[in-house]
Amino acid sequence: MRLRDLVYYISRYPPVLQLGALIVVILITMGFIMHLVEPEMFPTVFDGVWFAIVTASTIGYGDTSPETVRGKAFAMVFIMFGAGFMTFYMAKLASSFVITQGALGRGERSYERANHLVVVGWNSRSRHTIKALLSNQPERSIVLIDHSLTENPLQKEGVHFIRGNPGEDRTLRKAKVSDAHTVLITADQYKSEMEVDMQTILTLLTVKGINPSVYTIVEILSPEQIVNAERAGADEIIESAHLLSTVMTNSVFSHGISTTLLEMLTHLKPNQLDFMKAEAFSEKSFCDVAQQLNEKDILMIGVKRGSDLVMNPSPSFLIESDDLLLVIHT
């Protein structure tokens, strides 16, 4: 490798790493020199490097020191320059740490990992969702994107924050949407329904443009925009207004049902309410399949056929191979 290529390769790394590499080279070089100049006092290169490190960081322990004039001269030069380099490096390292932490808090640092969850929008729903996910799966990697926040609201929880417009490629690439496994796009309910849904669909199109295979969950406020969200490639659509109105309607007919529904959903652990493939139960009745699953502590409550969901079908209802069984793992 030519010197120019080596310099170019090193220049790609942060200044702190470059300076650290330089200090390592200086310490090894000084150790080698001390071994050559004082072979009796420093019989191996390792002994020389040990002396260089101790001298640079603590001005020596006094257990080993050069005895010849040449050795002392080299040591004097090294003490003046080596110790200064070490002090400067530690100050630079501390400064870099402070700058990095500040950039993380302000949402300026790009995310570097993969297979993570990206949450778009900061509101009460996204806050509760993130905290619920982390309480059940503390190791889950989550990236939050929002343009209104100035600081990371969940930095202590380990959530990575990206500040910017989620409808722009630059922002989504900083969140590394290209390697994400799921993207959740929430609605800003402080704007009009039409404006919010248009922004959601624009963000969805941008996400799919970067990573067509990523699983996307979008919150839509207006029923009229559901078709557009489907056209844009949404894998799952949450119509929050419809969910809320359904709960309200049931509460009118059955007082207290909203509290029961909320408690039921809250107490369900992740993957406890799930869809199960029905290939192994093809042409069997709902009653027979329910009994088989019940023996495995699995409660079947419905069947999804295509886009239709049949809740608690009749006992004679025949299961087809393409069906999905709605089950609760007890």
mmCIF file of N, CA and C in Angstrom, residues 182-289:
data_model
loop_
_atom_site.group_PDB
_atom_site.id
_atom_site.type_symbol
_atom_site.label_atom_id
_atom_site.label_comp_id
_atom_site.label_asym_id
_atom_site.label_seq_id
_atom_site.Cartn_x
_atom_site.Cartn_y
_atom_site.Cartn_z
ATOM 1 N N THR A 182 -39.474 -2.574 10.360
ATOM 2 C CA THR A 182 -40.838 -2.042 10.447
ATOM 3 C C THR A 182 -40.776 -0.523 10.566
ATOM 4 N N VAL A 183 -41.729 0.139 9.916
ATOM 5 C CA VAL A 183 -41.870 1.592 10.043
ATOM 6 C C VAL A 183 -43.299 1.892 10.472
ATOM 7 N N LEU A 184 -43.447 2.601 11.582
ATOM 8 C CA LEU A 184 -44.754 3.011 12.099
ATOM 9 C C LEU A 184 -44.905 4.513 11.899
ATOM 10 N N ILE A 185 -45.899 4.916 11.112
ATOM 11 C CA ILE A 185 -46.130 6.331 10.812
ATOM 12 C C ILE A 185 -47.389 6.778 11.537
ATOM 13 N N THR A 186 -47.235 7.668 12.506
ATOM 14 C CA THR A 186 -48.380 8.164 13.270
ATOM 15 C C THR A 186 -48.863 9.493 12.706
ATOM 16 N N ALA A 187 -50.096 9.840 13.027
ATOM 17 C CA ALA A 187 -50.721 11.055 12.504
ATOM 18 C C ALA A 187 -50.583 12.203 13.491
ATOM 19 N N ASP A 188 -50.350 13.394 12.940
ATOM 20 C CA ASP A 188 -50.298 14.614 13.741
ATOM 21 C C ASP A 188 -51.717 15.169 13.853
ATOM 22 N N GLN A 189 -52.342 14.975 15.002
ATOM 23 C CA GLN A 189 -53.750 15.340 15.150
ATOM 24 C C GLN A 189 -53.970 16.824 15.434
ATOM 25 N N TYR A 190 -52.906 17.628 15.382
ATOM 26 C CA TYR A 190 -53.060 19.071 15.567
ATOM 27 C C TYR A 190 -53.317 19.787 14.245
ATOM 28 N N LYS A 191 -53.319 19.031 13.146
ATOM 29 C CA LYS A 191 -53.612 19.591 11.838
ATOM 30 C C LYS A 191 -54.931 19.011 11.333
ATOM 31 N N SER A 192 -55.401 19.509 10.198
ATOM 32 C CA SER A 192 -56.641 18.993 9.627
ATOM 33 C C SER A 192 -56.436 17.559 9.156
ATOM 34 N N GLU A 193 -57.523 16.783 9.133
ATOM 35 C CA GLU A 193 -57.431 15.378 8.748
ATOM 36 C C GLU A 193 -56.842 15.213 7.352
ATOM 37 N N MET A 194 -57.299 16.039 6.408
ATOM 38 C CA MET A 194 -56.812 15.937 5.037
ATOM 39 C C MET A 194 -55.320 16.222 4.960
ATOM 40 N N GLU A 195 -54.890 17.278 5.639
ATOM 41 C CA GLU A 195 -53.474 17.656 5.616
ATOM 42 C C GLU A 195 -52.603 16.581 6.261
ATOM 43 N N VAL A 196 -53.083 16.049 7.377
ATOM 44 C CA VAL A 196 -52.318 15.016 8.088
ATOM 45 C C VAL A 196 -52.202 13.755 7.246
ATOM 46 N N ASP A 197 -53.314 13.314 6.661
ATOM 47 C CA ASP A 197 -53.285 12.090 5.863
ATOM 48 C C ASP A 197 -52.412 12.243 4.625
ATOM 49 N N MET A 198 -52.417 13.433 4.016
ATOM 50 C CA MET A 198 -51.558 13.661 2.860
ATOM 51 C C MET A 198 -50.083 13.571 3.249
ATOM 52 N N GLN A 199 -49.749 14.136 4.418
ATOM 53 C CA GLN A 199 -48.378 14.054 4.907
ATOM 54 C C GLN A 199 -47.994 12.604 5.219
ATOM 55 N N THR A 200 -48.935 11.859 5.800
ATOM 56 C CA THR A 200 -48.680 10.446 6.107
ATOM 57 C C THR A 200 -48.422 9.645 4.840
ATOM 58 N N ILE A 201 -49.242 9.866 3.812
ATOM 59 C CA ILE A 201 -49.084 9.132 2.553
ATOM 60 C C ILE A 201 -47.792 9.531 1.847
ATOM 61 N N LEU A 202 -47.428 10.818 1.920
ATOM 62 C CA LEU A 202 -46.163 11.269 1.329
ATOM 63 C C LEU A 202 -44.977 10.586 2.014
ATOM 64 N N THR A 203 -45.041 10.521 3.336
ATOM 65 C CA THR A 203 -43.977 9.839 4.083
ATOM 66 C C THR A 203 -43.922 8.361 3.715
ATOM 67 N N LEU A 204 -45.099 7.747 3.579
ATOM 68 C CA LEU A 204 -45.177 6.335 3.202
ATOM 69 C C LEU A 204 -44.543 6.097 1.835
ATOM 70 N N LEU A 205 -44.840 6.963 0.874
ATOM 71 C CA LEU A 205 -44.264 6.831 -0.467
ATOM 72 C C LEU A 205 -42.743 6.964 -0.430
ATOM 73 N N THR A 206 -42.259 7.887 0.391
ATOM 74 C CA THR A 206 -40.810 8.082 0.509
ATOM 75 C C THR A 206 -40.145 6.865 1.133
ATOM 76 N N VAL A 207 -40.789 6.312 2.167
ATOM 77 C CA VAL A 207 -40.254 5.112 2.823
ATOM 78 C C VAL A 207 -40.185 3.951 1.836
ATOM 79 N N LYS A 208 -41.279 3.717 1.110
ATOM 80 C CA LYS A 208 -41.325 2.607 0.160
ATOM 81 C C LYS A 208 -40.361 2.828 -1.007
ATOM 82 N N GLY A 209 -40.099 4.091 -1.334
ATOM 83 C CA GLY A 209 -39.135 4.372 -2.390
ATOM 84 C C GLY A 209 -37.725 3.978 -1.990
ATOM 85 N N ILE A 210 -37.414 4.108 -0.700
ATOM 86 C CA ILE A 210 -36.091 3.739 -0.192
ATOM 87 C C ILE A 210 -36.005 2.247 0.080
ATOM 88 N N ASN A 211 -37.054 1.689 0.687
ATOM 89 C CA ASN A 211 -37.051 0.270 1.053
ATOM 90 C C ASN A 211 -38.426 -0.330 0.761
ATOM 91 N N PRO A 212 -38.638 -0.831 -0.446
ATOM 92 C CA PRO A 212 -39.961 -1.363 -0.817
ATOM 93 C C PRO A 212 -40.408 -2.550 0.023
ATOM 94 N N SER A 213 -39.477 -3.281 0.614
ATOM 95 C CA SER A 213 -39.833 -4.501 1.342
ATOM 96 C C SER A 213 -40.101 -4.274 2.823
ATOM 97 N N VAL A 214 -39.859 -3.076 3.338
ATOM 98 C CA VAL A 214 -40.057 -2.838 4.765
ATOM 99 C C VAL A 214 -41.549 -2.882 5.103
ATOM 100 N N TYR A 215 -41.880 -3.455 6.249
ATOM 101 C CA TYR A 215 -43.283 -3.537 6.675
ATOM 102 C C TYR A 215 -43.695 -2.180 7.242
ATOM 103 N N THR A 216 -44.774 -1.617 6.697
ATOM 104 C CA THR A 216 -45.209 -0.280 7.101
ATOM 105 C C THR A 216 -46.586 -0.323 7.753
ATOM 106 N N ILE A 217 -46.695 0.362 8.882
ATOM 107 C CA ILE A 217 -47.964 0.519 9.601
ATOM 108 C C ILE A 217 -48.260 2.011 9.645
ATOM 109 N N VAL A 218 -49.401 2.422 9.106
ATOM 110 C CA VAL A 218 -49.716 3.847 9.037
ATOM 111 C C VAL A 218 -51.039 4.138 9.745
ATOM 112 N N GLU A 219 -51.085 5.292 10.373
ATOM 113 C CA GLU A 219 -52.312 5.759 11.023
ATOM 114 C C GLU A 219 -53.011 6.748 10.095
ATOM 115 N N ILE A 220 -54.248 6.453 9.732
ATOM 116 C CA ILE A 220 -55.039 7.300 8.841
ATOM 117 C C ILE A 220 -56.251 7.818 9.609
ATOM 118 N N LEU A 221 -56.529 9.106 9.473
ATOM 119 C CA LEU A 221 -57.652 9.718 10.190
ATOM 120 C C LEU A 221 -58.936 9.710 9.371
ATOM 121 N N SER A 222 -58.818 9.936 8.070
ATOM 122 C CA SER A 222 -60.004 10.042 7.218
ATOM 123 C C SER A 222 -60.248 8.738 6.464
ATOM 124 N N PRO A 223 -61.461 8.187 6.524
ATOM 125 C CA PRO A 223 -61.756 6.935 5.801
ATOM 126 C C PRO A 223 -61.531 7.056 4.300
ATOM 127 N N GLU A 224 -61.699 8.264 3.751
ATOM 128 C CA GLU A 224 -61.540 8.450 2.312
ATOM 129 C C GLU A 224 -60.093 8.239 1.848
ATOM 130 N N GLN A 225 -59.145 8.355 2.763
ATOM 131 C CA GLN A 225 -57.737 8.245 2.380
ATOM 132 C C GLN A 225 -57.171 6.834 2.555
ATOM 133 N N ILE A 226 -58.005 5.908 3.007
ATOM 134 C CA ILE A 226 -57.525 4.536 3.199
ATOM 135 C C ILE A 226 -57.105 3.920 1.868
ATOM 136 N N VAL A 227 -57.900 4.163 0.826
ATOM 137 C CA VAL A 227 -57.576 3.617 -0.497
ATOM 138 C C VAL A 227 -56.240 4.159 -0.986
ATOM 139 N N ASN A 228 -56.007 5.457 -0.777
ATOM 140 C CA ASN A 228 -54.741 6.054 -1.208
ATOM 141 C C ASN A 228 -53.561 5.479 -0.432
ATOM 142 N N ALA A 229 -53.782 5.212 0.849
ATOM 143 C CA ALA A 229 -52.716 4.605 1.654
ATOM 144 C C ALA A 229 -52.399 3.201 1.154
ATOM 145 N N GLU A 230 -53.440 2.468 0.754
ATOM 146 C CA GLU A 230 -53.224 1.125 0.195
ATOM 147 C C GLU A 230 -52.475 1.211 -1.129
ATOM 148 N N ARG A 231 -52.838 2.184 -1.952
ATOM 149 C CA ARG A 231 -52.150 2.366 -3.229
ATOM 150 C C ARG A 231 -50.680 2.727 -3.021
ATOM 151 N N ALA A 232 -50.418 3.469 -1.950
ATOM 152 C CA ALA A 232 -49.041 3.889 -1.664
ATOM 153 C C ALA A 232 -48.194 2.752 -1.113
ATOM 154 N N GLY A 233 -48.827 1.622 -0.798
ATOM 155 C CA GLY A 233 -48.070 0.455 -0.361
ATOM 156 C C GLY A 233 -48.112 0.154 1.115
ATOM 157 N N ALA A 234 -49.076 0.719 1.846
ATOM 158 C CA ALA A 234 -49.166 0.439 3.283
ATOM 159 C C ALA A 234 -49.475 -1.033 3.515
ATOM 160 N N ASP A 235 -48.710 -1.667 4.378
ATOM 161 C CA ASP A 235 -48.949 -3.075 4.702
ATOM 162 C C ASP A 235 -50.049 -3.231 5.741
ATOM 163 N N GLU A 236 -50.193 -2.237 6.595
ATOM 164 C CA GLU A 236 -51.225 -2.283 7.636
ATOM 165 C C GLU A 236 -51.690 -0.857 7.914
ATOM 166 N N ILE A 237 -53.006 -0.671 7.956
ATOM 167 C CA ILE A 237 -53.584 0.658 8.159
ATOM 168 C C ILE A 237 -54.392 0.668 9.444
ATOM 169 N N ILE A 238 -54.093 1.636 10.294
ATOM 170 C CA ILE A 238 -54.840 1.812 11.538
ATOM 171 C C ILE A 238 -55.721 3.046 11.388
ATOM 172 N N GLU A 239 -57.025 2.815 11.322
ATOM 173 C CA GLU A 239 -57.983 3.924 11.209
ATOM 174 C C GLU A 239 -58.396 4.309 12.626
ATOM 175 N N SER A 240 -57.636 5.210 13.224
ATOM 176 C CA SER A 240 -57.804 5.527 14.643
ATOM 177 C C SER A 240 -59.180 6.101 14.956
ATOM 178 N N ALA A 241 -59.710 6.926 14.055
ATOM 179 C CA ALA A 241 -61.031 7.506 14.307
ATOM 180 C C ALA A 241 -62.104 6.422 14.339
ATOM 181 N N HIS A 242 -61.978 5.444 13.450
ATOM 182 C CA HIS A 242 -62.953 4.347 13.414
ATOM 183 C C HIS A 242 -62.844 3.488 14.671
ATOM 184 N N LEU A 243 -61.617 3.219 15.113
ATOM 185 C CA LEU A 243 -61.428 2.441 16.337
ATOM 186 C C LEU A 243 -62.066 3.140 17.528
ATOM 187 N N LEU A 244 -61.823 4.436 17.623
ATOM 188 C CA LEU A 244 -62.356 5.197 18.754
ATOM 189 C C LEU A 244 -63.875 5.255 18.722
ATOM 190 N N SER A 245 -64.442 5.486 17.543
ATOM 191 C CA SER A 245 -65.903 5.567 17.443
ATOM 192 C C SER A 245 -66.553 4.218 17.745
ATOM 193 N N THR A 246 -65.885 3.121 17.364
ATOM 194 C CA THR A 246 -66.413 1.788 17.661
ATOM 195 C C THR A 246 -66.456 1.542 19.158
ATOM 196 N N VAL A 247 -65.398 1.932 19.851
ATOM 197 C CA VAL A 247 -65.368 1.782 21.309
ATOM 198 C C VAL A 247 -66.455 2.632 21.953
ATOM 199 N N MET A 248 -66.623 3.850 21.467
ATOM 200 C CA MET A 248 -67.659 4.732 22.019
ATOM 201 C C MET A 248 -69.049 4.147 21.807
ATOM 202 N N THR A 249 -69.291 3.612 20.613
ATOM 203 C CA THR A 249 -70.602 3.030 20.318
ATOM 204 C C THR A 249 -70.901 1.861 21.243
ATOM 205 N N ASN A 250 -69.913 0.988 21.431
ATOM 206 C CA ASN A 250 -70.108 -0.155 22.326
ATOM 207 C C ASN A 250 -70.288 0.283 23.772
ATOM 208 N N SER A 251 -69.651 1.389 24.144
ATOM 209 C CA SER A 251 -69.800 1.888 25.514
ATOM 210 C C SER A 251 -71.205 2.400 25.770
ATOM 211 N N VAL A 252 -71.838 2.938 24.711
ATOM 212 C CA VAL A 252 -73.215 3.416 24.863
ATOM 213 C C VAL A 252 -74.152 2.246 25.141
ATOM 214 N N PHE A 253 -73.963 1.145 24.413
ATOM 215 C CA PHE A 253 -74.832 -0.016 24.598
ATOM 216 C C PHE A 253 -74.443 -0.849 25.815
ATOM 217 N N SER A 254 -73.155 -0.929 26.102
ATOM 218 C CA SER A 254 -72.679 -1.723 27.247
ATOM 219 C C SER A 254 -71.780 -0.838 28.100
ATOM 220 N N HIS A 255 -72.337 -0.266 29.133
ATOM 221 C CA HIS A 255 -71.587 0.665 29.973
ATOM 222 C C HIS A 255 -70.363 -0.014 30.590
ATOM 223 N N GLY A 256 -69.231 0.662 30.505
ATOM 224 C CA GLY A 256 -67.993 0.151 31.085
ATOM 225 C C GLY A 256 -67.181 -0.732 30.160
ATOM 226 N N ILE A 257 -67.672 -0.959 28.938
ATOM 227 C CA ILE A 257 -66.967 -1.862 28.024
ATOM 228 C C ILE A 257 -65.637 -1.281 27.571
ATOM 229 N N SER A 258 -65.537 0.064 27.490
ATOM 230 C CA SER A 258 -64.283 0.684 27.041
ATOM 231 C C SER A 258 -63.146 0.375 28.004
ATOM 232 N N THR A 259 -63.440 0.428 29.301
ATOM 233 C CA THR A 259 -62.422 0.108 30.304
ATOM 234 C C THR A 259 -61.994 -1.347 30.202
ATOM 235 N N THR A 260 -62.975 -2.222 29.962
ATOM 236 C CA THR A 260 -62.674 -3.651 29.830
ATOM 237 C C THR A 260 -61.800 -3.921 28.614
ATOM 238 N N LEU A 261 -62.142 -3.281 27.488
ATOM 239 C CA LEU A 261 -61.348 -3.463 26.275
ATOM 240 C C LEU A 261 -59.920 -2.967 26.469
ATOM 241 N N LEU A 262 -59.791 -1.808 27.107
ATOM 242 C CA LEU A 262 -58.465 -1.242 27.339
ATOM 243 C C LEU A 262 -57.632 -2.145 28.242
ATOM 244 N N GLU A 263 -58.245 -2.645 29.303
ATOM 245 C CA GLU A 263 -57.520 -3.533 30.215
ATOM 246 C C GLU A 263 -57.128 -4.835 29.522
ATOM 247 N N MET A 264 -58.019 -5.348 28.675
ATOM 248 C CA MET A 264 -57.723 -6.588 27.964
ATOM 249 C C MET A 264 -56.531 -6.405 27.028
ATOM 250 N N LEU A 265 -56.527 -5.315 26.271
ATOM 251 C CA LEU A 265 -55.432 -5.060 25.342
ATOM 252 C C LEU A 265 -54.137 -4.741 26.074
ATOM 253 N N THR A 266 -54.252 -4.053 27.210
ATOM 254 C CA THR A 266 -53.062 -3.683 27.974
ATOM 255 C C THR A 266 -52.386 -4.899 28.576
ATOM 256 N N HIS A 267 -53.188 -5.864 29.041
ATOM 257 C CA HIS A 267 -52.626 -7.026 29.719
ATOM 258 C C HIS A 267 -52.124 -8.096 28.757
ATOM 259 N N LEU A 268 -52.503 -7.982 27.478
ATOM 260 C CA LEU A 268 -51.996 -8.939 26.497
ATOM 261 C C LEU A 268 -50.523 -8.657 26.214
ATOM 262 N N LYS A 269 -49.708 -9.669 26.328
ATOM 263 C CA LYS A 269 -48.286 -9.516 26.062
ATOM 264 C C LYS A 269 -48.043 -9.545 24.553
ATOM 265 N N PRO A 270 -46.864 -9.071 24.104
ATOM 266 C CA PRO A 270 -46.554 -9.120 22.668
ATOM 267 C C PRO A 270 -46.649 -10.541 22.120
ATOM 268 N N ASN A 271 -47.259 -10.662 20.950
ATOM 269 C CA ASN A 271 -47.450 -11.952 20.257
ATOM 270 C C ASN A 271 -48.450 -12.862 20.960
ATOM 271 N N GLN A 272 -49.071 -12.384 22.045
ATOM 272 C CA GLN A 272 -50.072 -13.228 22.707
ATOM 273 C C GLN A 272 -51.351 -13.271 21.873
ATOM 274 N N LEU A 273 -51.725 -12.141 21.284
ATOM 275 C CA LEU A 273 -52.822 -12.087 20.320
ATOM 276 C C LEU A 273 -52.194 -12.149 18.937
ATOM 277 N N ASP A 274 -52.492 -13.201 18.195
ATOM 278 C CA ASP A 274 -51.719 -13.446 16.978
ATOM 279 C C ASP A 274 -52.567 -14.159 15.932
ATOM 280 N N PHE A 275 -52.087 -14.122 14.683
ATOM 281 C CA PHE A 275 -52.678 -14.899 13.598
ATOM 282 C C PHE A 275 -51.839 -16.155 13.387
ATOM 283 N N MET A 276 -52.515 -17.272 13.207
ATOM 284 C CA MET A 276 -51.842 -18.551 12.986
ATOM 285 C C MET A 276 -52.288 -19.114 11.643
ATOM 286 N N LYS A 277 -51.324 -19.620 10.870
ATOM 287 C CA LYS A 277 -51.661 -20.219 9.579
ATOM 288 C C LYS A 277 -52.509 -21.477 9.777
ATOM 289 N N ALA A 278 -53.452 -21.683 8.848
ATOM 290 C CA ALA A 278 -54.423 -22.776 9.012
ATOM 291 C C ALA A 278 -54.169 -23.951 8.081
ATOM 292 N N GLU A 279 -52.990 -24.022 7.478
ATOM 293 C CA GLU A 279 -52.717 -25.096 6.514
ATOM 294 C C GLU A 279 -52.896 -26.484 7.132
ATOM 295 N N ALA A 280 -52.470 -26.639 8.370
ATOM 296 C CA ALA A 280 -52.542 -27.961 9.014
ATOM 297 C C ALA A 280 -53.959 -28.338 9.428
ATOM 298 N N PHE A 281 -54.893 -27.382 9.356
ATOM 299 C CA PHE A 281 -56.266 -27.650 9.814
ATOM 300 C C PHE A 281 -57.279 -27.550 8.677
ATOM 301 N N SER A 282 -56.824 -27.654 7.454
ATOM 302 C CA SER A 282 -57.704 -27.515 6.296
ATOM 303 C C SER A 282 -58.819 -28.559 6.311
ATOM 304 N N GLU A 283 -60.042 -28.094 5.986
ATOM 305 C CA GLU A 283 -61.240 -28.931 5.893
ATOM 306 C C GLU A 283 -61.722 -29.451 7.248
ATOM 307 N N LYS A 284 -61.186 -28.926 8.314
ATOM 308 C CA LYS A 284 -61.674 -29.299 9.643
ATOM 309 C C LYS A 284 -62.628 -28.221 10.147
ATOM 310 N N SER A 285 -63.537 -28.613 11.029
ATOM 311 C CA SER A 285 -64.512 -27.658 11.554
ATOM 312 C C SER A 285 -63.867 -26.753 12.598
ATOM 313 N N PHE A 286 -64.487 -25.609 12.794
ATOM 314 C CA PHE A 286 -64.004 -24.652 13.792
ATOM 315 C C PHE A 286 -63.972 -25.293 15.174
ATOM 316 N N CYS A 287 -64.990 -26.097 15.476
ATOM 317 C CA CYS A 287 -65.079 -26.750 16.784
ATOM 318 C C CYS A 287 -63.906 -27.706 17.006
ATOM 319 N N ASP A 288 -63.588 -28.528 15.971
ATOM 320 C CA ASP A 288 -62.493 -29.494 16.108
ATOM 321 C C ASP A 288 -61.141 -28.792 16.265
ATOM 322 N N VAL A 289 -60.935 -27.756 15.464
ATOM 323 C CA VAL A 289 -59.662 -27.027 15.535
ATOM 324 C C VAL A 289 -59.523 -26.325 16.881
#
